[in-house]
Structure formats: structure tokens, C-alpha cells
């Protein structure tokens, strides 16, 4: 069935294309070979180029051939004349192109027609080219028609074909001659604009710049030149001078865009050469426009420089293509190389055609060449976009595989860490033997170090996936600094390092920002300072400046450690990388701390800078903008009784009463949960499976229920769905807390979406557990 439908679809498409081609072919054939059915207007037109004479320098008139190109006489004038004959209607017009010259027409020395923009143009010294309409009547038969051309530019002395006929006949003939070039110009501008938009879209979507972007820009310039160069412009724009300036500016821009196109095509391998062309082109273009505004030069005088820029770009491209061919790059550029070759051949043919017929420019040839070039650029860019889509798909697949791996790793590592740290907590709390306590402290340090490695990897994954959001809240500045101090002081003390805090006492006491992320940034920097300082001290400086009603919080972390060489500073924030003399030393950590710190600071729209000297130490300076919520000074910094937020005092009063249920398939995790609360008035019941949990939930009302995610048979999510569907459930309004080792990207948001009230990570920290109990048990 699928093959049949595909075959029918192909037949329909083929028939539609054939019908479309038939209609287009019929229109073209009928245009040229079917009779003219227009009887409502007079489209009469005849050639009037025979019998003309020009005024020579000796005052005599000599026969000339029209069209042609002749030397100007005194006063930059070219005078031609002819006896008026063949006026076949009462009112006709002698028509020709002015070729950028002023025109004055006389019949028997009486001025009957003039064309000049000297009183209307804003800048420039020449009138733009236009189609002339010199009126003649039957009564003028036998009289002498004299036409004077005045100009001083590269078109001076050029005579185009001369015709006689009705205005409609002359206009129709003009559009007949120009319709193909106008169509091609419009098509080029449309394709160029679409290419321009595609280039912008790809840049925004994939952060890559396609050569098609510059190819589209270039053909837009060429199409604009062709349209503005066409004589039909006088039927489109009322001001000939203005649109003629577009002709020059388009040509001036062309070598600049061509150079960028070639440079992008060759992936910047020869950028320095193209930049020379680009700088010269831009300089000449701006200089020409400025001089034009002050009537010091005509833009047509700048065109030779534009042509030289085009030629220089082409020469550089050809020479560098030879180098690319030797190095094997050409094969990748083949479609666009063929397109550029076609455009170059069209350009050469166009130049030869102009050399043979200097009175007219047949733009069709070069436009066809450019059309071929942009089509070939589209073909290659289509392949580029498909390749980028494949790469993006592969990246998504890799990200999903990475997330799956991190999920598994997080669960498998955090579960035993939870048991180790939890049971070790009980040893530290209950043991009175000093040697056992020493062992337990070592276990606690090693366990926390292992946990920090897991957390760093997961934090990096969250940042890279864009899952970390900045959550602003009001916080007390001095309390935040105390927490940072309390977190790092034990490590500094263990390394026998002095730890100093220098905090301005006039800073606002209450700010608004992401307190937890700021603490993470500061502690990462302080921990890093401890690791790389064998002896001496580390210091934390907190200062600030008021700017536009907000506080620029300036945090400095300094140490007297081994320092970093200047050339290695840019690499400090790279993932899994150490620099300098300590890159081969055995130093704990993954090398992710500074990477995560930099990314968190970027998320908070802050900045971080580094100053370091080998052997003398390093200073990190962080600047974060915070909203001021209280202008009362924070006061002098000192450690309060609750400075260390990680260590719960064994004699702390915990006055919460309640009953909770903990569901987990690992028995030791249930035991950890129980012993963490064994010195409180919270009753802990446990269930080792989902089925056991359902029976207990049906019969007992709990204040909170903690459910593990990954359990065999019935996982935590399935258990919740069953609980929601129970008709008689005394715990319908009981808060459900997901407790899991899957601390990966987006886990918290996903569990909240599934209907859980909150989330706690393994290994479970005593202070975090107690915080949750206070939150939900009143």
C-alpha cells in the first residue's frame, strides 16, 4: 500500500510539472509567433538612425553612422542634425538614449526639447541616462532637426540607436528589449534576498555562517545594479539622479561582498589577502560618496576602482584555488566552484560584448552567469544544512546517551555514598573513642570528596544543557559570606592555611539575587585557592559600588599559591583541564570547578577576571550586579554561632513531631533514614517495596511519605499513580517527596511535573532532611 501511494504521488507531481512547463512554453511561443491582437492603441515605431550628420571642428557637417561613438568638440559638445522625413502621423517622437549627457533639440534653430538635471540633482556633475522623447509633427516635414549632446564623462560622445514613433510604440519597444534583463534582475534579487534570510537563519540556529549568505548579498547588489542601470528606471522612479547613484554604489559594494564570499567559501584560509581588498574597497567607496556629496567628484569616476577591486578579488581567488587544489580542498567546494567559473565566463563574454558594442550594455549575459552561480551555491548550501541537521541530530543523540549514562552513574554511585555518609554520621555522633572518630573523619572526608566529584560532573551537565535557572530572592549579605566562610574554613585549617575575610561594613545589608549560586561561585574559588596553595594564606574580599541604583558586588579571592603563567590564563576555564606546572601534579578534583564557576557567572550576567604571577599567587575578581533591598549597612563581619550550615550540632533542639513513611528497596538506605532522625521526635516507618508501602498507606495516616524512584517491580512513579487512584486513601493530601540518586539535568522539574510535592537527593544530608520536615510538618 505504501509503495502504491508513493507511486501515485510521483505521478501527480510529474504531471503537475509537465503541465507547468507546457504553460510556460506556450506563453513564450505565443509571445514571439502568434499575431498581435492589440488594436486599441498605436504602437507604430520605425528606425530613424539613417541620414545623420555631425558638426565637425571646421564648422562643416559630415555623415556619421548611428549608433556610434565620436570625439566631443569644443565645450564638450557633440552636435548632429538630420532633415525631418517620414513623419507618418500628426504627432510622433524621435527617441534615443541620452547616455548620461545633457540633450538639447532644435527644429530650424528653435529649441523644442531639452533634458538636464543640473538644477534638480543634489550631487554629481552629470545627468543620468534616460530615454528621450523629442516631439515632431507633420508640419515639420523637410525642416532641419539638430540635436546637441553635452557631457564630460566616459559616456560622452556615445550615440545610441535612434527611432521615431508614438510614445506607446517607443515605450513598448523599450520594455521588449529590457524585459528579459528586468526579469533576471528581479529573480536575482529575490534569490539573493532568500539566500540572505537563509544565511541569517542558519547563523541564529546553528551559529554557522554559510557562503550562501554572502553569495546572496552579492547577487542582490548585482540585481540592483542591473535594475537601476536599465532605461526603464525612468518609468519606475521619478528622480533619475537618485536611482543612478544606486547603480554606482551597488558596483562599489560588489568587490567587498565578493571578497567576503570567497573568504567564507575557503573557510578563512586566506583571510589576510581578502581583507586587504575589503579595506581598500570600503575606503574608496566611502571616499567616493563623501566627495560626491561635496560635488568634488562624480561617482562614475570611482567605478574604475570598483572594477579593479573585482578583478583583484578574482585574481586572489584563482591563485588561492590553485593552492587549495594542491592541498585537496577543491573537491569539497566543487558545486560553488562550478558556479563561480560560470559567472566568470559570463563576465568575460559580457566585457567582450561591450568592447564590440560600446554604445549598449547587454546585461543578460552577466545576469545569467550570476543566476547560475547562486543556484550552484544553493545546491551546496542545501548539503551544508543537511549536514548540520545530521550533526545536530547526532549531538542530540549523544546528549541523550550522556544523560542516560549520568542517570545510571548518579544512581549507582549516590546510593552507596548515601549509606557510607549516613552510617558514618552515626559513628561521629555516637562514638566516644578518639581513634574510631579519627577513622570516621577520614571516611567522611573521602566520602564528601567522592560526592563533590559526582556533583561537579552533574552540575556541568546541567549548565551545558541549559537546565540551571537563576532564581532570585532576598538574602542577607553578611549571612551569605558567613556561610561561604564556614564551608571552606575546615579545608583551609586542614591544609594549615590562614583564611582571612575582608568585608566592607557599609555595603547594603539585604540584596536580591541567586544566593545559592553566589555561594557556589565563591566556595568554588576558595576551594580552588586551597588546592593550589601549599602554604601561606587565602583571603576573601567583599566590596561594592553603587551604579544606576544597583550594587556592583565585587568579590575577590586571593591566595599565595603557585600561580599561573600569563599565557595559560585563557585556558583556566576549560573543562577537565589544568594548566601550568601543576598540570601533571597529583591534585584532587576533576578540573571542572572553574568551568562551572565561569558558566554560573555568565548566567548571572556577571564577569570574572584573573591576575596571577608564578610563585606568588592568584587573584580572581568577580563582579555581579545585585538589586538593593535595604540600604542599611551590613556592619562588621564576624562568624556567628550558625556559621557552618553543613554541620548539624549534635545537641541541636529539633521540636518537630510527626510520623513519616520511607519507601526504598535498599535496606541500608532505610536504616540511614532512621538513624538520621533517631534523636528527634519524628517517628519513622519503612517499607522495602511498593506493595508493602500501599498496605501501610491504606491503614495509617502519615505526615510525609518519602518514595525512592528506581525500585524493582514497582518504581516510585508507578507507586504514586496507584496511590492517586485509591478510593479510600487517608494520605491523599499527604506530601509526597521523591528521594532518588538521579540528580541529573531537569530531574527536579520532571518530578514536580509528575505531581510530587518536593525532591531530595541522595546522599541525604541531615540538614536538608530536617529542612524538608520543617517545611511540610506544622
mmCIF file of C-alpha atoms in Angstrom, residues 183-521:
data_model
loop_
_atom_site.group_PDB
_atom_site.id
_atom_site.type_symbol
_atom_site.label_atom_id
_atom_site.label_comp_id
_atom_site.label_asym_id
_atom_site.label_seq_id
_atom_site.Cartn_x
_atom_site.Cartn_y
_atom_site.Cartn_z
ATOM 1 C CA UNK A 183 13.090 39.531 -15.167
ATOM 2 C CA UNK A 184 16.560 38.165 -14.461
ATOM 3 C CA UNK A 185 17.364 41.154 -12.247
ATOM 4 C CA UNK A 186 14.206 40.660 -10.224
ATOM 5 C CA UNK A 187 14.813 36.922 -9.997
ATOM 6 C CA UNK A 188 18.388 37.508 -8.824
ATOM 7 C CA UNK A 189 17.269 39.985 -6.172
ATOM 8 C CA UNK A 190 14.600 37.575 -4.948
ATOM 9 C CA UNK A 191 17.006 34.598 -4.809
ATOM 10 C CA UNK A 192 19.637 36.815 -3.200
ATOM 11 C CA UNK A 193 17.219 38.034 -0.557
ATOM 12 C CA UNK A 194 16.079 34.480 0.207
ATOM 13 C CA UNK A 195 19.735 33.388 0.420
ATOM 14 C CA UNK A 196 20.381 36.320 2.765
ATOM 15 C CA UNK A 197 17.492 35.232 5.014
ATOM 16 C CA UNK A 198 18.621 31.592 4.947
ATOM 17 C CA UNK A 199 22.100 32.704 5.959
ATOM 18 C CA UNK A 200 20.723 34.700 8.891
ATOM 19 C CA UNK A 201 18.503 31.781 9.918
ATOM 20 C CA UNK A 202 21.375 29.298 9.832
ATOM 21 C CA UNK A 203 23.547 31.702 11.832
ATOM 22 C CA UNK A 204 20.880 32.027 14.521
ATOM 23 C CA UNK A 205 20.002 28.301 14.539
ATOM 24 C CA UNK A 206 23.395 26.643 14.118
ATOM 25 C CA UNK A 207 25.812 29.526 14.815
ATOM 26 C CA UNK A 208 27.453 28.924 11.426
ATOM 27 C CA UNK A 209 27.941 31.354 8.547
ATOM 28 C CA UNK A 210 27.108 29.925 5.126
ATOM 29 C CA UNK A 211 28.889 31.163 1.989
ATOM 30 C CA UNK A 212 25.339 31.399 0.593
ATOM 31 C CA UNK A 213 24.786 34.417 2.853
ATOM 32 C CA UNK A 214 27.470 36.446 1.041
ATOM 33 C CA UNK A 215 26.566 34.980 -2.368
ATOM 34 C CA UNK A 216 23.000 36.207 -1.808
ATOM 35 C CA UNK A 217 24.265 39.618 -0.755
ATOM 36 C CA UNK A 218 26.437 39.802 -3.869
ATOM 37 C CA UNK A 219 23.711 38.879 -6.366
ATOM 38 C CA UNK A 220 21.365 41.344 -4.671
ATOM 39 C CA UNK A 221 23.942 44.047 -5.388
ATOM 40 C CA UNK A 222 24.258 42.833 -8.992
ATOM 41 C CA UNK A 223 20.484 42.673 -9.455
ATOM 42 C CA UNK A 224 20.085 46.151 -8.011
ATOM 43 C CA UNK A 225 22.789 47.405 -10.389
ATOM 44 C CA UNK A 226 21.050 45.827 -13.377
ATOM 45 C CA UNK A 227 17.660 47.284 -12.464
ATOM 46 C CA UNK A 228 18.989 50.754 -11.750
ATOM 47 C CA UNK A 229 21.090 50.681 -14.945
ATOM 48 C CA UNK A 230 18.044 49.866 -17.088
ATOM 49 C CA UNK A 231 16.491 52.714 -19.068
ATOM 50 C CA UNK A 232 13.112 51.605 -17.762
ATOM 51 C CA UNK A 233 14.049 53.180 -14.425
ATOM 52 C CA UNK A 234 12.511 56.465 -15.554
ATOM 53 C CA UNK A 235 9.114 54.764 -15.568
ATOM 54 C CA UNK A 236 9.678 53.493 -12.021
ATOM 55 C CA UNK A 237 11.486 56.282 -10.163
ATOM 56 C CA UNK A 238 10.647 59.964 -10.669
ATOM 57 C CA UNK A 239 14.171 61.113 -9.764
ATOM 58 C CA UNK A 240 16.653 59.774 -12.321
ATOM 59 C CA UNK A 241 19.667 61.081 -10.420
ATOM 60 C CA UNK A 242 18.873 59.279 -7.189
ATOM 61 C CA UNK A 243 18.425 55.884 -8.790
ATOM 62 C CA UNK A 244 21.554 56.359 -10.891
ATOM 63 C CA UNK A 245 23.569 56.725 -7.681
ATOM 64 C CA UNK A 246 22.323 53.261 -6.692
ATOM 65 C CA UNK A 247 23.991 51.945 -9.861
ATOM 66 C CA UNK A 248 27.394 53.161 -8.716
ATOM 67 C CA UNK A 249 27.008 52.225 -5.054
ATOM 68 C CA UNK A 250 25.915 48.689 -5.995
ATOM 69 C CA UNK A 251 29.009 48.248 -8.135
ATOM 70 C CA UNK A 252 31.255 49.728 -5.432
ATOM 71 C CA UNK A 253 29.870 47.239 -2.885
ATOM 72 C CA UNK A 254 30.326 44.253 -5.199
ATOM 73 C CA UNK A 255 34.088 43.603 -4.724
ATOM 74 C CA UNK A 256 33.686 43.923 -0.957
ATOM 75 C CA UNK A 257 30.944 41.287 -0.871
ATOM 76 C CA UNK A 258 32.780 39.076 -3.374
ATOM 77 C CA UNK A 259 35.870 39.057 -1.170
ATOM 78 C CA UNK A 260 33.831 38.035 1.876
ATOM 79 C CA UNK A 261 32.122 35.321 -0.193
ATOM 80 C CA UNK A 262 35.420 33.878 -1.412
ATOM 81 C CA UNK A 263 36.884 34.125 2.099
ATOM 82 C CA UNK A 264 33.958 32.275 3.667
ATOM 83 C CA UNK A 265 33.999 29.699 0.883
ATOM 84 C CA UNK A 266 37.647 28.952 1.615
ATOM 85 C CA UNK A 267 36.954 28.864 5.379
ATOM 86 C CA UNK A 268 39.249 31.792 6.198
ATOM 87 C CA UNK A 269 42.433 30.126 4.998
ATOM 88 C CA UNK A 270 43.483 33.223 3.028
ATOM 89 C CA UNK A 271 41.631 35.877 5.004
ATOM 90 C CA UNK A 272 44.507 38.323 5.170
ATOM 91 C CA UNK A 273 44.575 38.693 1.367
ATOM 92 C CA UNK A 274 40.836 39.235 1.077
ATOM 93 C CA UNK A 275 40.868 41.696 3.971
ATOM 94 C CA UNK A 276 43.227 43.920 2.003
ATOM 95 C CA UNK A 277 40.704 44.048 -0.859
ATOM 96 C CA UNK A 278 37.810 44.634 1.534
ATOM 97 C CA UNK A 279 39.539 47.500 3.357
ATOM 98 C CA UNK A 280 40.567 49.208 0.090
ATOM 99 C CA UNK A 281 37.076 48.801 -1.389
ATOM 100 C CA UNK A 282 35.338 50.209 1.667
ATOM 101 C CA UNK A 283 37.786 53.102 1.844
ATOM 102 C CA UNK A 284 37.336 54.007 -1.845
ATOM 103 C CA UNK A 285 33.563 53.616 -1.588
ATOM 104 C CA UNK A 286 33.194 55.912 1.407
ATOM 105 C CA UNK A 287 35.670 58.405 -0.005
ATOM 106 C CA UNK A 288 33.817 58.496 -3.332
ATOM 107 C CA UNK A 289 30.439 59.014 -1.654
ATOM 108 C CA UNK A 290 31.786 61.832 0.549
ATOM 109 C CA UNK A 291 33.399 63.580 -2.428
ATOM 110 C CA UNK A 292 30.155 63.105 -4.400
ATOM 111 C CA UNK A 293 28.193 64.863 -1.653
ATOM 112 C CA UNK A 294 30.517 67.842 -1.915
ATOM 113 C CA UNK A 295 30.452 67.721 -5.756
ATOM 114 C CA UNK A 296 34.200 67.167 -5.876
ATOM 115 C CA UNK A 297 33.924 64.031 -7.983
ATOM 116 C CA UNK A 298 31.288 62.049 -9.816
ATOM 117 C CA UNK A 299 30.673 58.528 -8.614
ATOM 118 C CA UNK A 300 31.251 57.274 -12.148
ATOM 119 C CA UNK A 301 34.882 58.248 -11.607
ATOM 120 C CA UNK A 302 35.099 55.742 -8.757
ATOM 121 C CA UNK A 303 33.937 52.843 -10.938
ATOM 122 C CA UNK A 304 37.432 52.006 -12.245
ATOM 123 C CA UNK A 305 38.482 51.361 -8.646
ATOM 124 C CA UNK A 306 35.439 49.126 -8.144
ATOM 125 C CA UNK A 307 36.335 47.155 -11.275
ATOM 126 C CA UNK A 308 39.927 46.908 -10.047
ATOM 127 C CA UNK A 309 38.610 45.559 -6.708
ATOM 128 C CA UNK A 310 36.512 42.955 -8.518
ATOM 129 C CA UNK A 311 39.491 41.958 -10.643
ATOM 130 C CA UNK A 312 41.777 41.782 -7.577
ATOM 131 C CA UNK A 313 39.294 39.566 -5.716
ATOM 132 C CA UNK A 314 39.044 37.225 -8.694
ATOM 133 C CA UNK A 315 42.827 37.042 -9.090
ATOM 134 C CA UNK A 316 43.278 36.231 -5.374
ATOM 135 C CA UNK A 317 40.568 33.604 -5.621
ATOM 136 C CA UNK A 318 42.119 31.930 -8.671
ATOM 137 C CA UNK A 319 45.603 31.878 -7.139
ATOM 138 C CA UNK A 320 44.368 30.540 -3.809
ATOM 139 C CA UNK A 321 42.252 27.924 -5.592
ATOM 140 C CA UNK A 322 45.463 26.555 -7.086
ATOM 141 C CA UNK A 323 46.800 26.229 -3.525
ATOM 142 C CA UNK A 324 43.552 24.578 -2.432
ATOM 143 C CA UNK A 325 43.755 22.169 -5.340
ATOM 144 C CA UNK A 326 47.260 21.131 -4.274
ATOM 145 C CA UNK A 327 46.072 20.626 -0.686
ATOM 146 C CA UNK A 328 42.939 18.718 -1.739
ATOM 147 C CA UNK A 329 40.276 21.221 -0.661
ATOM 148 C CA UNK A 330 38.703 21.788 -4.086
ATOM 149 C CA UNK A 331 36.540 18.662 -4.039
ATOM 150 C CA UNK A 332 34.512 19.998 -1.108
ATOM 151 C CA UNK A 333 33.910 23.290 -2.955
ATOM 152 C CA UNK A 334 33.070 21.748 -6.333
ATOM 153 C CA UNK A 335 29.430 22.938 -6.779
ATOM 154 C CA UNK A 336 30.221 26.548 -5.897
ATOM 155 C CA UNK A 337 33.472 26.442 -7.863
ATOM 156 C CA UNK A 338 31.499 25.448 -10.960
ATOM 157 C CA UNK A 339 29.030 28.275 -10.283
ATOM 158 C CA UNK A 340 31.794 30.857 -9.858
ATOM 159 C CA UNK A 341 33.500 29.610 -13.025
ATOM 160 C CA UNK A 342 30.239 30.038 -14.923
ATOM 161 C CA UNK A 343 29.842 33.595 -13.619
ATOM 162 C CA UNK A 344 33.442 34.434 -14.577
ATOM 163 C CA UNK A 345 32.939 33.123 -18.114
ATOM 164 C CA UNK A 346 29.740 35.181 -18.405
ATOM 165 C CA UNK A 347 31.654 38.230 -17.182
ATOM 166 C CA UNK A 348 34.370 37.776 -19.821
ATOM 167 C CA UNK A 349 31.754 37.374 -22.566
ATOM 168 C CA UNK A 350 29.987 40.486 -21.267
ATOM 169 C CA UNK A 351 33.216 42.517 -21.420
ATOM 170 C CA UNK A 352 33.950 41.329 -24.958
ATOM 171 C CA UNK A 353 30.376 42.151 -25.982
ATOM 172 C CA UNK A 354 30.691 45.641 -24.528
ATOM 173 C CA UNK A 355 34.037 46.152 -26.273
ATOM 174 C CA UNK A 356 32.446 45.277 -29.603
ATOM 175 C CA UNK A 357 29.306 47.350 -28.948
ATOM 176 C CA UNK A 358 30.303 50.175 -26.570
ATOM 177 C CA UNK A 359 27.026 52.027 -27.055
ATOM 178 C CA UNK A 360 24.986 49.474 -25.181
ATOM 179 C CA UNK A 361 25.332 47.073 -22.253
ATOM 180 C CA UNK A 362 23.544 43.759 -22.669
ATOM 181 C CA UNK A 363 23.184 42.779 -19.024
ATOM 182 C CA UNK A 364 21.520 39.445 -19.813
ATOM 183 C CA UNK A 365 24.814 37.574 -20.175
ATOM 184 C CA UNK A 366 26.270 38.516 -16.808
ATOM 185 C CA UNK A 367 22.888 38.086 -15.114
ATOM 186 C CA UNK A 368 22.607 34.531 -16.451
ATOM 187 C CA UNK A 369 26.106 33.822 -15.150
ATOM 188 C CA UNK A 370 25.230 35.150 -11.702
ATOM 189 C CA UNK A 371 21.976 33.195 -11.722
ATOM 190 C CA UNK A 372 23.947 30.022 -12.423
ATOM 191 C CA UNK A 373 26.337 30.873 -9.585
ATOM 192 C CA UNK A 374 23.633 31.445 -6.973
ATOM 193 C CA UNK A 375 21.817 28.256 -7.989
ATOM 194 C CA UNK A 376 25.031 26.245 -7.505
ATOM 195 C CA UNK A 377 25.552 27.984 -4.162
ATOM 196 C CA UNK A 378 22.027 26.951 -3.153
ATOM 197 C CA UNK A 379 22.808 23.347 -4.101
ATOM 198 C CA UNK A 380 25.920 23.211 -1.922
ATOM 199 C CA UNK A 381 24.246 25.086 0.935
ATOM 200 C CA UNK A 382 21.405 22.577 0.895
ATOM 201 C CA UNK A 383 24.014 19.903 1.508
ATOM 202 C CA UNK A 384 25.585 22.043 4.257
ATOM 203 C CA UNK A 385 22.260 22.481 6.047
ATOM 204 C CA UNK A 386 21.507 18.764 5.803
ATOM 205 C CA UNK A 387 24.960 18.033 7.193
ATOM 206 C CA UNK A 388 24.360 20.471 10.079
ATOM 207 C CA UNK A 389 20.998 18.838 10.764
ATOM 208 C CA UNK A 390 22.699 15.430 10.897
ATOM 209 C CA UNK A 391 25.351 16.834 13.222
ATOM 210 C CA UNK A 392 22.681 18.378 15.432
ATOM 211 C CA UNK A 393 20.737 15.112 15.481
ATOM 212 C CA UNK A 394 23.934 13.262 16.384
ATOM 213 C CA UNK A 395 24.590 15.837 19.121
ATOM 214 C CA UNK A 396 21.066 15.344 20.491
ATOM 215 C CA UNK A 397 21.557 11.583 20.436
ATOM 216 C CA UNK A 398 24.905 11.991 22.183
ATOM 217 C CA UNK A 399 23.273 14.288 24.761
ATOM 218 C CA UNK A 400 20.550 11.740 25.385
ATOM 219 C CA UNK A 401 23.132 8.979 25.716
ATOM 220 C CA UNK A 402 25.145 11.191 28.065
ATOM 221 C CA UNK A 403 22.042 11.912 30.155
ATOM 222 C CA UNK A 404 21.224 8.202 30.314
ATOM 223 C CA UNK A 405 24.783 7.460 31.387
ATOM 224 C CA UNK A 406 24.741 10.201 34.019
ATOM 225 C CA UNK A 407 21.394 8.925 35.303
ATOM 226 C CA UNK A 408 22.819 5.471 35.768
ATOM 227 C CA UNK A 409 26.100 6.730 37.183
ATOM 228 C CA UNK A 410 24.325 9.069 39.588
ATOM 229 C CA UNK A 411 22.076 6.312 40.883
ATOM 230 C CA UNK A 412 24.780 3.671 41.165
ATOM 231 C CA UNK A 413 27.265 5.977 42.915
ATOM 232 C CA UNK A 414 24.979 8.043 45.094
ATOM 233 C CA UNK A 415 23.186 5.069 46.595
ATOM 234 C CA UNK A 416 26.281 3.588 48.282
ATOM 235 C CA UNK A 417 27.602 7.076 49.120
ATOM 236 C CA UNK A 418 24.298 7.722 50.909
ATOM 237 C CA UNK A 419 24.823 4.640 53.062
ATOM 238 C CA UNK A 420 28.500 5.390 53.739
ATOM 239 C CA UNK A 421 27.980 9.004 54.799
ATOM 240 C CA UNK A 422 24.767 8.263 56.679
ATOM 241 C CA UNK A 423 26.180 5.473 58.789
ATOM 242 C CA UNK A 424 29.445 7.338 59.271
ATOM 243 C CA UNK A 425 27.383 10.244 60.611
ATOM 244 C CA UNK A 426 26.112 7.964 63.356
ATOM 245 C CA UNK A 427 29.671 6.924 64.237
ATOM 246 C CA UNK A 428 30.693 10.570 64.545
ATOM 247 C CA UNK A 429 27.612 11.309 66.625
ATOM 248 C CA UNK A 430 27.655 8.349 68.990
ATOM 249 C CA UNK A 431 31.248 7.143 69.289
ATOM 250 C CA UNK A 432 33.442 8.322 72.185
ATOM 251 C CA UNK A 433 36.650 6.520 71.144
ATOM 252 C CA UNK A 434 39.117 9.025 69.683
ATOM 253 C CA UNK A 435 40.814 6.588 67.280
ATOM 254 C CA UNK A 436 37.422 5.483 65.904
ATOM 255 C CA UNK A 437 36.438 9.129 65.474
ATOM 256 C CA UNK A 438 39.679 9.772 63.555
ATOM 257 C CA UNK A 439 38.873 6.916 61.198
ATOM 258 C CA UNK A 440 35.312 8.195 60.783
ATOM 259 C CA UNK A 441 36.513 11.700 59.995
ATOM 260 C CA UNK A 442 38.763 10.286 57.271
ATOM 261 C CA UNK A 443 35.853 8.299 55.871
ATOM 262 C CA UNK A 444 33.671 11.408 55.982
ATOM 263 C CA UNK A 445 36.297 13.466 54.123
ATOM 264 C CA UNK A 446 36.827 10.831 51.454
ATOM 265 C CA UNK A 447 33.079 10.332 51.036
ATOM 266 C CA UNK A 448 32.412 14.033 50.674
ATOM 267 C CA UNK A 449 35.276 14.314 48.183
ATOM 268 C CA UNK A 450 33.775 11.498 46.099
ATOM 269 C CA UNK A 451 30.379 13.171 46.313
ATOM 270 C CA UNK A 452 31.865 16.511 45.195
ATOM 271 C CA UNK A 453 33.276 14.844 42.062
ATOM 272 C CA UNK A 454 29.860 13.394 41.193
ATOM 273 C CA UNK A 455 28.223 16.769 41.858
ATOM 274 C CA UNK A 456 30.702 18.649 39.639
ATOM 275 C CA UNK A 457 30.072 16.351 36.680
ATOM 276 C CA UNK A 458 26.305 16.660 37.105
ATOM 277 C CA UNK A 459 26.469 20.433 37.557
ATOM 278 C CA UNK A 460 28.441 20.745 34.322
ATOM 279 C CA UNK A 461 25.849 18.624 32.515
ATOM 280 C CA UNK A 462 23.058 20.843 33.861
ATOM 281 C CA UNK A 463 24.799 24.056 32.800
ATOM 282 C CA UNK A 464 25.641 22.739 29.322
ATOM 283 C CA UNK A 465 22.053 21.594 28.823
ATOM 284 C CA UNK A 466 20.715 24.999 29.900
ATOM 285 C CA UNK A 467 18.752 23.463 32.762
ATOM 286 C CA UNK A 468 20.141 25.681 35.503
ATOM 287 C CA UNK A 469 17.998 28.754 36.050
ATOM 288 C CA UNK A 470 18.865 31.774 38.142
ATOM 289 C CA UNK A 471 16.308 32.060 40.957
ATOM 290 C CA UNK A 472 16.479 35.429 42.655
ATOM 291 C CA UNK A 473 15.441 36.019 46.245
ATOM 292 C CA UNK A 474 16.162 38.466 49.031
ATOM 293 C CA UNK A 475 19.138 37.472 51.171
ATOM 294 C CA UNK A 476 21.258 38.849 53.976
ATOM 295 C CA UNK A 477 24.702 39.682 52.604
ATOM 296 C CA UNK A 478 26.686 39.088 55.775
ATOM 297 C CA UNK A 479 24.957 35.738 56.407
ATOM 298 C CA UNK A 480 25.845 34.676 52.879
ATOM 299 C CA UNK A 481 29.521 35.496 53.489
ATOM 300 C CA UNK A 482 29.438 33.609 56.797
ATOM 301 C CA UNK A 483 28.142 30.517 55.005
ATOM 302 C CA UNK A 484 30.974 30.713 52.477
ATOM 303 C CA UNK A 485 33.487 31.080 55.285
ATOM 304 C CA UNK A 486 32.055 28.154 57.225
ATOM 305 C CA UNK A 487 32.122 25.890 54.168
ATOM 306 C CA UNK A 488 35.795 26.500 53.367
ATOM 307 C CA UNK A 489 37.329 27.119 56.820
ATOM 308 C CA UNK A 490 37.705 23.410 57.704
ATOM 309 C CA UNK A 491 39.608 22.701 54.463
ATOM 310 C CA UNK A 492 41.872 25.715 54.956
ATOM 311 C CA UNK A 493 42.527 24.645 58.549
ATOM 312 C CA UNK A 494 43.310 21.078 57.452
ATOM 313 C CA UNK A 495 45.837 22.468 54.920
ATOM 314 C CA UNK A 496 47.346 24.728 57.636
ATOM 315 C CA UNK A 497 46.435 27.872 55.717
ATOM 316 C CA UNK A 498 45.401 31.203 57.188
ATOM 317 C CA UNK A 499 41.904 32.247 55.999
ATOM 318 C CA UNK A 500 41.151 35.985 56.032
ATOM 319 C CA UNK A 501 37.887 37.778 55.245
ATOM 320 C CA UNK A 502 37.945 41.479 54.389
ATOM 321 C CA UNK A 503 34.406 42.810 54.010
ATOM 322 C CA UNK A 504 33.288 46.415 53.693
ATOM 323 C CA UNK A 505 30.945 47.300 56.558
ATOM 324 C CA UNK A 506 28.995 49.920 54.562
ATOM 325 C CA UNK A 507 27.579 47.565 51.946
ATOM 326 C CA UNK A 508 23.751 47.238 51.842
ATOM 327 C CA UNK A 509 22.631 44.576 54.299
ATOM 328 C CA UNK A 510 19.924 42.965 52.125
ATOM 329 C CA UNK A 511 20.314 42.217 48.422
ATOM 330 C CA UNK A 512 18.318 40.346 45.826
ATOM 331 C CA UNK A 513 19.938 37.670 43.677
ATOM 332 C CA UNK A 514 20.558 33.932 43.497
ATOM 333 C CA UNK A 515 22.161 33.411 46.892
ATOM 334 C CA UNK A 516 22.844 29.692 46.409
ATOM 335 C CA UNK A 517 24.635 30.228 43.077
ATOM 336 C CA UNK A 518 26.719 33.064 44.510
ATOM 337 C CA UNK A 519 27.741 30.808 47.417
ATOM 338 C CA UNK A 520 28.645 28.078 44.894
ATOM 339 C CA UNK A 521 30.797 30.539 42.912
#
